[in-house]
Short mmCIF file of C-alpha atoms in Angstrom, two decimals:
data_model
loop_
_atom_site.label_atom_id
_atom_site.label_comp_id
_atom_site.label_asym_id
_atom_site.label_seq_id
_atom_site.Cartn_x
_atom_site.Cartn_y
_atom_site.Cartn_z
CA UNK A 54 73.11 -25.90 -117.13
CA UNK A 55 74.12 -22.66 -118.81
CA UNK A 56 76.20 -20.17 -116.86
CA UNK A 57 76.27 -16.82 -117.89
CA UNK A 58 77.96 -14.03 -115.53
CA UNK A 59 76.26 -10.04 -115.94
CA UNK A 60 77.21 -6.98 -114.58
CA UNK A 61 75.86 -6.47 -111.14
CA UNK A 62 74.65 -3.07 -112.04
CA UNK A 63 72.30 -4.92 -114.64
CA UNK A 64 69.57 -6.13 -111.83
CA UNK A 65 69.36 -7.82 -108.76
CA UNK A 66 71.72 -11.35 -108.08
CA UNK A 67 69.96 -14.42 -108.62
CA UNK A 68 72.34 -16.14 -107.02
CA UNK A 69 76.11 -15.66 -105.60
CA UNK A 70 78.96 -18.06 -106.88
CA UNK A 71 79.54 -21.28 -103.91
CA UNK A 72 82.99 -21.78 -105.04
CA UNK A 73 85.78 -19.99 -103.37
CA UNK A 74 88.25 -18.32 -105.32
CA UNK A 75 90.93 -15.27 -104.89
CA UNK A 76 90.49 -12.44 -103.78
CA UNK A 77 91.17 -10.46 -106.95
CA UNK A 78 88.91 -12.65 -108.58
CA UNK A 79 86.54 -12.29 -106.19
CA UNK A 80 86.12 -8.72 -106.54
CA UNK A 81 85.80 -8.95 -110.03
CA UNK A 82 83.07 -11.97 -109.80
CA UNK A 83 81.09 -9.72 -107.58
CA UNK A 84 80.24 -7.05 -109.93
CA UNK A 85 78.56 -9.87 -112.23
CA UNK A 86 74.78 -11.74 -111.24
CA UNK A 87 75.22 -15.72 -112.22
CA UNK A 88 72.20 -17.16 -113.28
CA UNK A 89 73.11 -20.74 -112.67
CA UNK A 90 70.53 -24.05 -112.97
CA UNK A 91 68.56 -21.75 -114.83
CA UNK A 92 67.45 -23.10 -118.90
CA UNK A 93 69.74 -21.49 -121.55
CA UNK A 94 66.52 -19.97 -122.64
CA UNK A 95 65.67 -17.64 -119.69
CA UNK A 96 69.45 -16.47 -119.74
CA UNK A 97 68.87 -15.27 -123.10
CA UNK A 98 65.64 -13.64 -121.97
CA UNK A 99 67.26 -12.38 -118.93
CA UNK A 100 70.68 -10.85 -121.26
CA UNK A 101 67.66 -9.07 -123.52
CA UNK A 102 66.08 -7.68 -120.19
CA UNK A 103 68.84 -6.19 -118.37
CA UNK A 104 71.00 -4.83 -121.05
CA UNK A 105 67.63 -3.22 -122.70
CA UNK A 106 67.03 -1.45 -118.59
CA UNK A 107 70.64 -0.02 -119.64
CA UNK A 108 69.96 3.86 -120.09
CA UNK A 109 72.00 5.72 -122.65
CA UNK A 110 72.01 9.67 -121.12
CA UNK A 111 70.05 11.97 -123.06
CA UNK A 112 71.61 13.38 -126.72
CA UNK A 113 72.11 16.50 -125.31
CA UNK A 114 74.74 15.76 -122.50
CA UNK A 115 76.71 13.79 -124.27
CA UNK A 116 79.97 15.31 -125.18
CA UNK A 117 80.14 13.47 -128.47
CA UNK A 118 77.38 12.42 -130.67
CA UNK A 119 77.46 9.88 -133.48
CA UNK A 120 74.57 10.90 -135.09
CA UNK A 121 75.74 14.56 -135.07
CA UNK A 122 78.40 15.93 -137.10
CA UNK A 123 81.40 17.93 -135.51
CA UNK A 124 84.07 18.09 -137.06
CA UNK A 125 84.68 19.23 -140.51
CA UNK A 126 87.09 16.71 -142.47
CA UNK A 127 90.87 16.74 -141.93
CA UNK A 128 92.18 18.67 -145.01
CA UNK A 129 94.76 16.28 -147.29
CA UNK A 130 98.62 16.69 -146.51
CA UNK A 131 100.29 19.02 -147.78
CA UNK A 132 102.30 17.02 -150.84
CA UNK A 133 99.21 14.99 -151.82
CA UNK A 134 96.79 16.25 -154.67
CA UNK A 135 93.30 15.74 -154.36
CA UNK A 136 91.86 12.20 -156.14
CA UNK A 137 89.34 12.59 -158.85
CA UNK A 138 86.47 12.03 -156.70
CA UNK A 139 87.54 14.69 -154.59
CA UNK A 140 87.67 17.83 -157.02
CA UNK A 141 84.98 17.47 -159.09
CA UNK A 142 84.94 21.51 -159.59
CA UNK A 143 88.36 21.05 -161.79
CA UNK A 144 86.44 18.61 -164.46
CA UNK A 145 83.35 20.05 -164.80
CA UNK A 146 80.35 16.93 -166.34
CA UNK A 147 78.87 18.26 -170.02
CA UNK A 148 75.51 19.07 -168.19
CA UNK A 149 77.06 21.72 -165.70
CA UNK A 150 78.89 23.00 -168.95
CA UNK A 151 75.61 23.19 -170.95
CA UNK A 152 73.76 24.80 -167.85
CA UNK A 153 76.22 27.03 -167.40
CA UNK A 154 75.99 27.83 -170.89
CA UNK A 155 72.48 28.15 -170.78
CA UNK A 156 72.41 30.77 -167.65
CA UNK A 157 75.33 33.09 -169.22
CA UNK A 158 72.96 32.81 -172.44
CA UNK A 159 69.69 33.92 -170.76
CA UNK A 160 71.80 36.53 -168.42
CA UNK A 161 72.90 38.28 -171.80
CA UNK A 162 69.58 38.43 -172.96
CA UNK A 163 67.91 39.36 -170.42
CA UNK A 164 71.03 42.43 -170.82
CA UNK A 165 69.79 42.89 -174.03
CA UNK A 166 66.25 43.41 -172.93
CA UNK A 167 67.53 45.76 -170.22
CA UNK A 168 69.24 47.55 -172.61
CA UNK A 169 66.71 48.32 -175.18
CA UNK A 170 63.85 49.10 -172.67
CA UNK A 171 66.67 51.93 -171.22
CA UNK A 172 67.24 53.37 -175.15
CA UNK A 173 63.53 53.55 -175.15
CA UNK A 174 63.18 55.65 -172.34
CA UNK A 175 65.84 58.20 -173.85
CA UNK A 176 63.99 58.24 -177.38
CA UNK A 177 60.45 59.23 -175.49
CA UNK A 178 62.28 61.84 -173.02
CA UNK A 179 64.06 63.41 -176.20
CA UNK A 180 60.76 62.80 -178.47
CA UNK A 181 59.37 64.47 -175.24
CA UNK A 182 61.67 67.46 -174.34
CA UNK A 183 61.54 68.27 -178.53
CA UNK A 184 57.63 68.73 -177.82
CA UNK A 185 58.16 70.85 -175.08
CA UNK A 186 60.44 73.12 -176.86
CA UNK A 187 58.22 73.35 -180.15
CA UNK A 188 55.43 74.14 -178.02
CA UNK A 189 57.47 77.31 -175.94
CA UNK A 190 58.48 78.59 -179.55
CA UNK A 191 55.08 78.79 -180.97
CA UNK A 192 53.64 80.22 -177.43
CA UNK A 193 56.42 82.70 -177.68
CA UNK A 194 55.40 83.63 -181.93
CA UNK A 195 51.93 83.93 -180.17
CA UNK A 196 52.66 86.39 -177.91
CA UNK A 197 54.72 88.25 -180.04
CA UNK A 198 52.00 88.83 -183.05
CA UNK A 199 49.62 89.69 -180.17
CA UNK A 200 52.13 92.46 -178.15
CA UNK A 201 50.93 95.40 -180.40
CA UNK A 202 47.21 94.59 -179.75
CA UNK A 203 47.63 94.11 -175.75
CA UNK A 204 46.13 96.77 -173.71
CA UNK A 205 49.12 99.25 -171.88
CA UNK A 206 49.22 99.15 -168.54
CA UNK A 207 49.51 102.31 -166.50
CA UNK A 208 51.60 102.08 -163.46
CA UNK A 209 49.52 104.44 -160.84
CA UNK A 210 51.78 105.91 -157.91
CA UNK A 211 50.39 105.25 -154.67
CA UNK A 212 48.90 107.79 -153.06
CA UNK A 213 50.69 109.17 -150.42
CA UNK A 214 49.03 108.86 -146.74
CA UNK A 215 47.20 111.80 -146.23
CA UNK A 216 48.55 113.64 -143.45
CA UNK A 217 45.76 114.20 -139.91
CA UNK A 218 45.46 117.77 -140.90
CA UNK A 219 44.24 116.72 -144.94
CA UNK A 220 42.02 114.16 -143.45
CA UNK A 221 40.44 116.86 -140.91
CA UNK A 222 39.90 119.31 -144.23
CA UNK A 223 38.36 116.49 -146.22
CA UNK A 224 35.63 115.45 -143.49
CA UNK A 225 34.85 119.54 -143.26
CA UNK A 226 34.71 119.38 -147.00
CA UNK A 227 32.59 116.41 -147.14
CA UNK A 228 29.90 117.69 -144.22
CA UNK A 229 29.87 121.06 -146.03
CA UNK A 230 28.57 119.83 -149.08
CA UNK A 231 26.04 117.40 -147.41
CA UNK A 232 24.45 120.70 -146.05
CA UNK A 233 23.54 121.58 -149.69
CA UNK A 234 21.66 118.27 -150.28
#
């Protein structure tokens, strides 16, 4: 018959051990279940059982995590250089040096582009401000040819405010003369 020993904490004892032993070793036997006279089967069954009823605490409280990473790797000592596989930014592969080719190339086109569309701009606002100026100078010959021909303005004074005495004369003056009518 197979005996295999557990941890007590893995289910209830099937059976306590008959034989008498120290009492260190007794201690240490008593935190284990024996399955004795049992088939070397159902102690296999029984190992799968109780260590799967095992919890593992939650991800979160754990302190550390396998599937999590922590730390950032330890930086070589001081003396050593870095292996090959470790820099690959000092030896560049052909395709990073032909993309990087191609992005510098498309960046100074794309300059080029920006460039010209800005020198357009300038030629239409100088094209522009010339047309403006031609424009004043023939409005200007314009008025100039037609300054003799303009009517003169006469600047009239303002009257002065008549004074209450004037105003009293006037309305006499003006009922006097609607007698006649």
């Amino acid at each position: 018959m197979a005996e295999v020993e557990l941890p007590a904490d893995a289910g209830p004892q099937l059976e306590p051990e008959p034989e008498p032993e120290p009492e260190a070793e007794a201690d240490s036997r008593s935190l284990y279940t024996v399955f004795a006279g049992s088939s070397p089967d159902d102690v296999a069954y029984a190992k799968v059982f109780w260590s799967s009823l095992s919890l593992q605490p939650p991800l979160e409280s754990r302190l550390v995590s396998g599937d999590i990473k922590q730390r950032l790797k330890a930086a070589p000592p001081a003396g050593c250089k870095p292996s090959k596989d470790q820099c690959c930014h000092c030896h560049p592969s052909e395709a990073d040096i032909k993309s990087k080719q191609l992005l510098i190339e498309a960046y100074m086109h794309e300059k080029e582009d920006e460039k010209a569309r800005y020198l357009e701009k300038a030629q239409k606002r100088i094209e522009i401000l010339d047309l403006i100026k031609k424009q004043r100078e023939e409005r200007i010959k314009k008025e100039l040819v037609a300054l003799p021909y303009k009517p003169k303005k006469i600047m009239q004074s303002q009257p002065e405010p008549a004074s209450p005495d004037f105003s009293n004369e006037a309305q006499e003056t003006y009922q006097a003369l609607r007698q006649f009518d």
